[in-house]
Amino acid sequence: MMKGHKPRILLTRRYPARVEAALAELFETVENPEDRRLSADEIIAQAVGCDGLLVCPTERMTAQVINALPESVRIIATFSVGYDHIDLEAARTRGIVVTHTPEVLTDATADVAMLLLLGAARGAYWGERMVREGRWGAWAPTHPLGIDVSGRRLGIIGMGHIGRALAKRARAFDMDIHYHNRRRLPPELEGDAIWHETLEEMLPLCDFLSLNCASTPETRGILNAETIALLPKGAVVINTARGDLVDDDALIAALQSGHVAAAGLDVFNNEPDIDPRYRELENVFLLPHLGSATPRTREAMGFRALDNLRAFFEGREPPDRLV
Ligand code: DGY
């Protein structure tokens, strides 16, 4: 397939073994055997002599980093569907192609969204802790109690693949689906979900609210004091998308006051150094960015990234090209 020398690819992290092996067949790979998070300077230094980079959301590919990459780098493939860690404009200006891994992590991430929804609603976190810590008193008719899910309304911000896969799961729990998206979905994708053109219209209806949109300049901080105030008292908030969609001060204040009864969060601002106040709250169910964390999904993400790299170096259009 690729004639002449094998393109040299910097792998900024460890990737699933089968993916690394397949990459090594096609490319000369520069690996990170200790799986250390590389600093910006280390990425730039290790990229010397490389034709491409395979990165993760842990690498902040800012304009500064992209501008400092050696001329030889022509493609950045990210092992993620999200690409908010890459300055696409800087890449475009430098003529560097950027690709991502859509679709392959839809089901795994929607499963975690449903897990968070149920876990937050039914207090899986405090229940689990009571059992583990030996604080489980006698069964009682009046306490401790959670929140019913069936028959309730779920509002989804961002009805892409993952939003729709969550809707499918929530329908099986007899939830009514509402959504806010830039564009209304065609009938075959929308099903019985109700589209709301504005958040102002949708939020007051949301017993549950799930964030499933990409992090962009338009959506950053979309859940803030103003939008939270529009939710009915006692709403439950779920986030499997990106931490920066949430204004932590506003969400934490709402969790403390009970305006938001519970939250299920898989993603955070400044991961893994999250706002420590979340750890103190009894009404949050916290996971460490596990959305895509199954072997099958992580392999599929790796092979999707590999397909993009291969297409690029074979002179074809990478299937998941962003710029
Ligand atoms: C992604 O792909 O963007 C996820 O956040 C990683 O699971």
XYZ file of C-alpha atoms and ligand atoms in Angstrom:
330
model
C 0.000 0.000 0.000
C 2.230 2.890 1.115
C 5.270 2.968 -1.151
C 8.771 3.809 0.066
C 9.376 4.569 3.717
C 6.783 3.865 6.333
C 5.301 7.098 7.700
C 6.444 7.773 11.253
C 3.636 8.239 13.781
C 3.981 9.496 17.346
C 1.645 7.639 19.691
C 1.246 10.026 22.599
C -0.281 7.353 24.886
C -0.511 3.557 25.135
C -3.318 2.291 22.918
C -4.984 -1.160 22.964
C -2.403 -3.859 22.193
C -4.058 -5.021 18.967
C -4.251 -1.435 17.759
C -0.603 -0.747 18.537
C 0.384 -3.968 16.748
C -1.650 -3.050 13.658
C -0.219 0.479 13.676
C 3.309 -0.937 13.894
C 2.663 -3.050 10.764
C 1.735 -0.005 8.716
C 3.849 2.713 10.271
C 7.047 3.336 12.097
C 5.605 4.073 15.512
C 7.137 6.123 18.304
C 5.544 4.698 21.424
C 5.015 5.902 24.972
C 5.586 2.604 26.815
C 5.063 4.126 30.257
C 1.829 5.802 29.148
C 3.006 9.027 30.754
C 1.060 12.204 30.014
C 3.453 14.125 27.806
C 3.973 17.845 28.307
C 3.526 20.189 25.362
C 7.321 20.465 25.034
C 7.700 16.689 25.025
C 5.067 16.307 22.297
C 6.841 18.903 20.177
C 10.251 17.300 20.755
C 9.037 13.764 20.095
C 7.222 14.852 16.944
C 10.547 15.676 15.286
C 10.866 13.413 12.256
C 7.199 12.323 12.520
C 4.653 12.502 9.707
C 1.632 12.209 11.963
C 0.417 12.090 15.568
C -2.108 9.848 17.272
C -3.336 11.815 20.290
C -6.021 11.614 22.996
C -8.154 14.180 24.820
C -5.366 14.260 27.437
C -3.143 16.168 24.992
C -4.025 19.838 24.656
C -3.193 20.551 21.031
C -3.365 24.319 21.359
C -2.424 26.772 18.622
C 0.920 27.180 20.354
C 1.656 23.443 20.250
C 0.391 23.055 16.682
C 2.452 26.009 15.476
C 5.545 24.539 17.113
C 5.159 21.095 15.504
C 7.809 20.254 12.925
C 6.965 20.827 9.255
C 6.977 17.062 8.675
C 3.721 16.579 10.667
C 0.807 16.473 8.219
C -1.945 14.782 10.191
C -3.220 14.635 13.770
C -5.590 11.726 14.411
C -7.357 11.869 17.743
C -8.428 8.721 19.555
C -11.757 10.308 20.547
C -14.984 11.561 19.092
C -14.509 14.884 20.911
C -11.999 17.303 19.457
C -12.233 20.287 21.760
C -8.612 19.593 22.789
C -7.421 20.453 19.274
C -7.313 23.956 17.859
C -8.810 23.158 14.458
C -8.214 26.662 13.137
C -4.511 26.460 13.931
C -4.333 23.058 12.228
C -6.179 24.366 9.172
C -3.827 27.339 8.943
C -0.816 25.036 9.152
C -2.363 22.701 6.553
C -2.483 19.825 9.057
C -5.344 17.360 8.605
C -7.284 16.412 11.767
C -9.452 13.303 12.159
C -11.536 11.842 15.015
C -13.424 8.609 15.835
C -17.200 9.135 15.637
C -19.926 6.485 16.037
C -17.830 3.652 17.469
C -18.258 4.791 21.061
C -21.953 5.664 20.841
C -23.381 2.637 22.657
C -20.744 2.453 25.371
C -21.170 6.145 26.175
C -24.970 5.991 26.107
C -24.767 3.039 28.518
C -22.782 5.181 30.943
C -25.258 8.053 30.535
C -28.083 5.656 31.477
C -26.028 4.304 34.363
C -25.505 7.849 35.644
C -29.164 8.694 35.165
C -30.308 5.690 37.171
C -27.483 5.922 39.681
C -28.105 9.601 40.375
C -31.877 9.150 40.565
C -31.844 6.133 42.842
C -28.869 7.085 44.980
C -26.668 4.204 43.864
C -23.616 6.042 45.217
C -24.856 6.608 48.765
C -26.536 3.196 48.860
C -23.314 1.517 47.836
C -21.368 3.474 50.416
C -23.831 2.581 53.190
C -23.351 -1.097 52.457
C -19.558 -0.895 52.178
C -19.132 1.225 55.291
C -21.437 -0.876 57.460
C -23.927 1.978 57.846
C -26.882 0.015 56.487
C -29.597 0.254 59.138
C -32.809 -1.780 59.079
C -34.983 -1.569 55.968
C -37.499 1.240 56.491
C -40.646 2.216 54.562
C -39.818 5.927 54.547
C -36.068 6.204 54.030
C -33.710 6.388 52.279
C -35.560 7.140 49.054
C -34.585 7.997 45.492
C -36.349 9.508 42.492
C -38.622 7.674 40.062
C -37.480 7.489 36.470
C -40.410 5.964 34.610
C -43.009 8.373 33.321
C -40.615 11.307 33.763
C -39.348 13.706 31.105
C -35.765 13.533 29.906
C -34.388 16.571 28.088
C -31.335 15.942 25.927
C -29.097 18.777 24.778
C -27.401 17.535 21.615
C -29.289 14.836 19.743
C -26.366 13.352 17.819
C -25.482 9.670 17.879
C -24.976 9.476 21.647
C -28.017 11.621 22.468
C -30.186 9.388 20.307
C -28.719 6.204 21.782
C -29.499 7.544 25.270
C -33.049 8.374 24.138
C -33.462 4.788 22.933
C -32.387 3.447 26.324
C -34.526 5.955 28.250
C -37.614 5.044 26.213
C -37.221 1.482 27.489
C -37.557 2.997 30.983
C -40.810 4.710 29.929
C -39.300 8.170 29.880
C -40.643 10.902 27.600
C -37.941 12.365 25.412
C -37.463 16.066 24.724
C -34.439 17.496 22.963
C -32.728 20.680 21.985
C -30.581 20.620 18.895
C -29.531 23.259 16.417
C -31.668 21.521 13.822
C -34.752 19.391 14.190
C -34.065 15.737 13.348
C -35.744 14.059 10.386
C -38.785 11.983 11.448
C -36.980 8.632 11.165
C -34.365 9.767 13.711
C -36.680 11.837 15.885
C -39.288 9.181 16.569
C -41.545 10.370 19.391
C -38.952 12.805 20.794
C -40.117 16.411 21.060
C -37.840 19.062 19.610
C -37.432 22.438 21.303
C -35.874 25.236 19.368
C -34.711 26.998 22.518
C -33.418 25.932 25.893
C -35.796 28.416 27.496
C -38.646 26.356 26.122
C -37.255 22.931 27.034
C -35.550 23.326 30.403
C -38.679 24.006 32.505
C -39.998 20.623 31.314
C -36.925 18.575 32.238
C -37.232 16.248 35.206
C -33.909 14.934 33.927
C -31.411 16.782 31.760
C -28.566 15.118 29.880
C -25.730 16.984 28.186
C -24.753 15.254 24.954
C -23.498 18.074 22.776
C -19.944 18.757 21.652
C -17.922 21.335 23.514
C -17.681 24.371 21.250
C -17.417 28.117 21.920
C -21.243 28.199 21.669
C -21.915 25.376 24.148
C -19.202 25.982 26.768
C -20.878 26.823 30.066
C -24.313 25.988 28.638
C -25.329 24.727 32.071
C -24.929 27.858 34.185
C -26.826 29.746 36.891
C -29.329 31.090 34.365
C -30.115 27.812 32.629
C -30.150 25.857 35.898
C -32.725 28.316 37.263
C -35.014 27.309 34.376
C -35.002 23.656 35.457
C -37.834 22.542 37.719
C -36.858 22.155 41.369
C -35.623 18.626 41.965
C -34.291 18.025 38.440
C -31.474 15.523 37.868
C -28.520 16.479 35.667
C -26.323 14.045 33.694
C -23.104 14.838 31.841
C -21.179 12.371 29.688
C -20.065 14.941 27.110
C -17.473 17.430 28.364
C -16.874 19.070 31.734
C -16.608 22.560 30.318
C -20.284 22.531 29.336
C -20.929 23.111 33.030
C -20.275 26.115 35.236
C -19.194 24.214 38.356
C -19.985 27.060 40.777
C -23.564 27.178 39.509
C -24.121 23.412 39.503
C -22.566 22.921 42.937
C -24.695 25.753 44.390
C -27.821 24.134 42.886
C -26.861 20.716 44.285
C -26.269 22.264 47.698
C -29.617 24.081 47.690
C -31.478 21.041 46.312
C -32.719 22.935 43.262
C -30.871 20.206 41.368
C -31.690 17.076 43.375
C -28.839 14.960 42.024
C -26.227 14.844 39.314
C -24.449 12.032 37.498
C -21.131 13.176 36.076
C -18.585 11.272 34.001
C -16.712 14.328 32.734
C -15.387 17.396 34.523
C -13.588 20.647 34.134
C -9.864 20.143 34.625
C -9.861 16.324 34.766
C -8.622 14.573 36.819
C -8.225 17.487 39.281
C -11.929 18.094 39.619
C -13.531 20.749 41.779
C -13.072 19.139 45.246
C -16.542 20.278 46.360
C -18.065 17.517 44.201
C -16.415 14.926 46.441
C -18.150 16.378 49.488
C -21.649 16.269 48.015
C -23.927 13.384 48.921
C -26.168 13.863 45.890
C -23.664 13.283 43.091
C -22.727 10.063 41.342
C -19.211 10.477 39.968
C -17.329 8.394 37.418
C -13.814 8.988 36.033
C -14.569 9.591 32.317
C -15.567 5.983 31.637
C -17.923 6.653 28.693
C -15.949 4.705 26.104
C -14.064 2.490 28.541
C -14.647 -1.057 27.319
C -12.058 -3.129 25.452
C -14.315 -3.515 22.416
C -15.014 0.188 22.171
C -11.432 1.258 22.771
C -10.239 -1.155 20.065
C -12.888 0.148 17.682
C -11.718 3.703 18.382
C -8.123 2.701 17.717
C -8.942 0.965 14.444
C -11.053 3.916 13.372
C -8.080 6.220 13.971
C -5.845 3.773 12.110
C -8.240 3.759 9.120
C -7.971 7.523 8.975
C -4.175 7.500 9.141
C -3.983 4.774 6.514
C -6.348 6.585 4.154
C -4.370 9.790 4.516
C -0.997 8.208 3.800
C -2.455 6.235 0.882
C -3.557 9.523 -0.634
C -7.260 8.930 0.021
C -9.666 11.214 1.889
C -9.661 10.221 5.574
C -13.237 9.157 6.370
C -13.492 11.141 9.600
C -11.681 14.271 8.597
C -12.482 17.423 10.601
C -10.163 19.827 8.751
C -14.285 11.007 23.370
O -14.084 10.122 22.529
O -14.374 12.188 23.076
C -14.449 10.569 24.776
O -14.585 11.582 25.672
C -13.373 9.594 25.197
O -14.148 8.578 25.751
